[in-house]
């Protein structure tokens, strides 16, 4: 009887841990959605100020760029993986020329796919933006992405400092 009770208790604890992990994952996903929504709102406000576009046009730009973003993120992730695989192959010293050629070809194909995707996005944007507006948007988008990256990095740095400071204070 004791074994059954112990086993049941272990099952309940394991289920609790798994449910807790699932809740944390859901919370992380929700936080990601919230962050994405906040960034989109910031982008809309900044576009309104700097590009002199009406709200309908800004919404079209956001719609088009959102459509391509997930694909671009996937291609950039693949690029990081391919670069890391190439680096590992080179560091191992055991990779043959054909192995390296294959990795380089994969890397180049990903770069070409990313370039083609960006051209496709620009072509779609140019259906409702003038050439000047498209140019303004490309410059704006580059600056905006840099600003967001800097902000995120400073937040990460600040959080690291807080965690580090918290650990040092406890000693």
Coordinates of C-alpha atoms in Angstrom, one line a residue:
X1 CA 0.0 0.0 0.0
X2 CA 2.9 2.3 0.8
X3 CA 4.4 1.7 -2.6
X4 CA 1.2 2.6 -4.3
X5 CA 0.8 5.8 -2.3
X6 CA 4.5 6.7 -3.0
X7 CA 4.0 6.0 -6.7
X8 CA 0.8 8.0 -6.9
X9 CA 2.5 10.9 -5.1
X10 CA 5.4 10.8 -7.6
X11 CA 2.9 10.8 -10.5
X12 CA 1.1 13.8 -9.1
X13 CA 4.4 15.6 -8.5
X14 CA 5.6 14.8 -12.1
X15 CA 2.3 16.0 -13.5
X16 CA 2.5 19.2 -11.6
X17 CA 6.0 19.8 -12.8
X18 CA 5.0 19.2 -16.4
X19 CA 1.9 21.4 -16.1
X20 CA 4.0 24.1 -14.6
X21 CA 6.5 23.9 -17.5
X22 CA 3.7 24.1 -19.9
X23 CA 2.3 27.2 -18.2
X24 CA 5.7 28.8 -18.3
X25 CA 6.0 28.1 -22.0
X26 CA 2.5 29.5 -22.6
X27 CA 3.5 32.6 -20.6
X28 CA 6.6 33.0 -22.6
X29 CA 4.6 32.7 -25.9
X30 CA 2.1 35.3 -24.6
X31 CA 5.0 37.6 -23.6
X32 CA 6.4 37.2 -27.1
X33 CA 3.1 38.1 -28.6
X34 CA 2.8 41.1 -26.3
X35 CA 6.3 42.3 -27.2
X36 CA 5.6 41.8 -30.9
X37 CA 2.4 43.8 -30.6
X38 CA 4.2 46.6 -28.7
X39 CA 6.9 46.7 -31.4
X40 CA 4.3 46.9 -34.1
X41 CA 2.6 49.8 -32.4
X42 CA 5.9 51.6 -31.9
X43 CA 6.7 51.0 -35.6
X44 CA 3.3 52.4 -36.7
X45 CA 3.8 55.5 -34.5
X46 CA 7.3 56.1 -35.8
X47 CA 6.2 55.6 -39.4
X48 CA 3.4 58.1 -38.9
X49 CA 5.9 60.7 -37.6
X50 CA 8.7 60.1 -40.1
X51 CA 7.1 59.0 -43.4
X52 CA 4.0 61.1 -43.7
X53 CA 1.8 58.1 -44.6
X54 CA -1.9 57.7 -43.8
X55 CA -3.0 55.0 -41.4
X56 CA -4.4 52.7 -44.2
X57 CA -1.1 52.7 -46.0
X58 CA 0.9 52.1 -42.8
X59 CA -1.4 49.1 -42.1
X60 CA -0.8 47.8 -45.6
X61 CA 3.0 48.1 -45.0
X62 CA 2.8 46.3 -41.7
X63 CA 0.6 43.6 -43.2
X64 CA 3.1 43.0 -46.1
X65 CA 6.2 43.0 -43.9
X66 CA 4.6 40.7 -41.3
X67 CA 3.7 38.3 -44.1
X68 CA 7.4 38.0 -45.0
X69 CA 9.0 38.3 -41.5
X70 CA 8.5 34.7 -40.4
X71 CA 10.1 33.4 -43.6
X72 CA 13.0 35.8 -43.2
X73 CA 13.5 34.8 -39.6
X74 CA 13.5 31.1 -40.7
X75 CA 16.1 31.8 -43.4
X76 CA 18.3 33.8 -41.0
X77 CA 18.1 30.9 -38.4
X78 CA 19.1 28.5 -41.1
X79 CA 22.0 30.8 -42.0
X80 CA 23.3 30.7 -38.4
X81 CA 23.0 26.9 -38.4
X82 CA 24.9 26.6 -41.7
X83 CA 27.6 29.0 -40.5
X84 CA 28.0 27.0 -37.3
X85 CA 28.1 23.7 -39.2
X86 CA 30.8 25.2 -41.6
X87 CA 32.8 26.5 -38.6
X88 CA 32.6 23.1 -36.9
X89 CA 33.6 21.2 -40.1
X90 CA 36.6 23.5 -40.5
X91 CA 37.6 23.3 -36.9
X92 CA 37.4 19.5 -36.9
X93 CA 40.0 19.3 -39.7
X94 CA 38.3 16.1 -40.9
X95 CA 35.9 17.7 -43.4
X96 CA 36.6 16.8 -47.1
X97 CA 36.5 19.3 -49.8
X98 CA 33.1 18.0 -51.0
X99 CA 31.7 18.3 -47.4
X100 CA 32.9 21.9 -47.3
X101 CA 31.6 22.6 -50.8
X102 CA 28.2 21.3 -49.8
X103 CA 28.1 23.5 -46.7
X104 CA 29.1 26.5 -48.6
X105 CA 26.5 25.8 -51.3
X106 CA 23.8 25.5 -48.6
X107 CA 25.0 28.8 -47.2
X108 CA 24.9 30.5 -50.6
X109 CA 21.5 29.1 -51.4
X110 CA 20.1 30.5 -48.1
X111 CA 21.6 33.9 -48.9
X112 CA 20.1 33.8 -52.4
X113 CA 16.7 32.7 -51.0
X114 CA 16.8 35.6 -48.5
X115 CA 17.7 38.1 -51.2
X116 CA 14.9 36.8 -53.4
X117 CA 12.4 37.0 -50.5
X118 CA 13.5 40.6 -49.8
X119 CA 13.0 41.5 -53.5
X120 CA 9.6 39.9 -53.4
X121 CA 8.6 41.9 -50.4
X122 CA 9.9 45.2 -52.0
X123 CA 8.0 44.4 -55.2
X124 CA 4.8 43.9 -53.2
X125 CA 5.4 47.1 -51.2
X126 CA 6.0 49.0 -54.5
X127 CA 2.4 48.2 -55.6
X128 CA 1.1 50.8 -53.2
X129 CA 4.1 52.9 -52.3
X130 CA 5.8 55.4 -54.6
X131 CA 9.5 54.8 -55.3
X132 CA 10.4 57.6 -52.9
X133 CA 8.1 56.2 -50.2
X134 CA 9.7 52.8 -50.6
X135 CA 13.1 54.3 -50.3
X136 CA 12.0 56.2 -47.2
X137 CA 10.6 53.0 -45.8
X138 CA 13.7 51.0 -46.4
X139 CA 15.9 53.6 -44.6
X140 CA 13.3 53.9 -41.8
X141 CA 13.1 50.1 -41.4
X142 CA 16.9 49.8 -41.1
X143 CA 17.1 52.5 -38.4
X144 CA 14.0 51.2 -36.6
X145 CA 15.5 47.6 -36.4
X146 CA 18.8 48.9 -35.2
X147 CA 17.0 51.0 -32.5
X148 CA 15.0 48.0 -31.4
X149 CA 18.0 45.7 -31.3
X150 CA 19.9 48.3 -29.2
X151 CA 17.0 48.6 -26.8
X152 CA 16.7 44.8 -26.4
X153 CA 20.4 44.4 -25.9
X154 CA 20.4 47.1 -23.3
X155 CA 17.5 45.4 -21.5
X156 CA 19.3 42.1 -21.6
X157 CA 22.4 43.8 -20.3
X158 CA 20.5 45.5 -17.5
X159 CA 18.8 42.2 -16.5
X160 CA 22.2 40.4 -16.5
X161 CA 23.6 43.2 -14.3
X162 CA 20.6 42.9 -11.9
X163 CA 21.0 39.1 -11.6
X164 CA 24.7 39.4 -11.1
X165 CA 24.2 42.2 -8.5
X166 CA 21.6 40.0 -6.8
X167 CA 24.0 37.1 -6.5
X168 CA 26.8 39.3 -5.3
X169 CA 24.6 40.9 -2.6
X170 CA 23.7 37.5 -1.2
X171 CA 27.3 36.5 -0.6

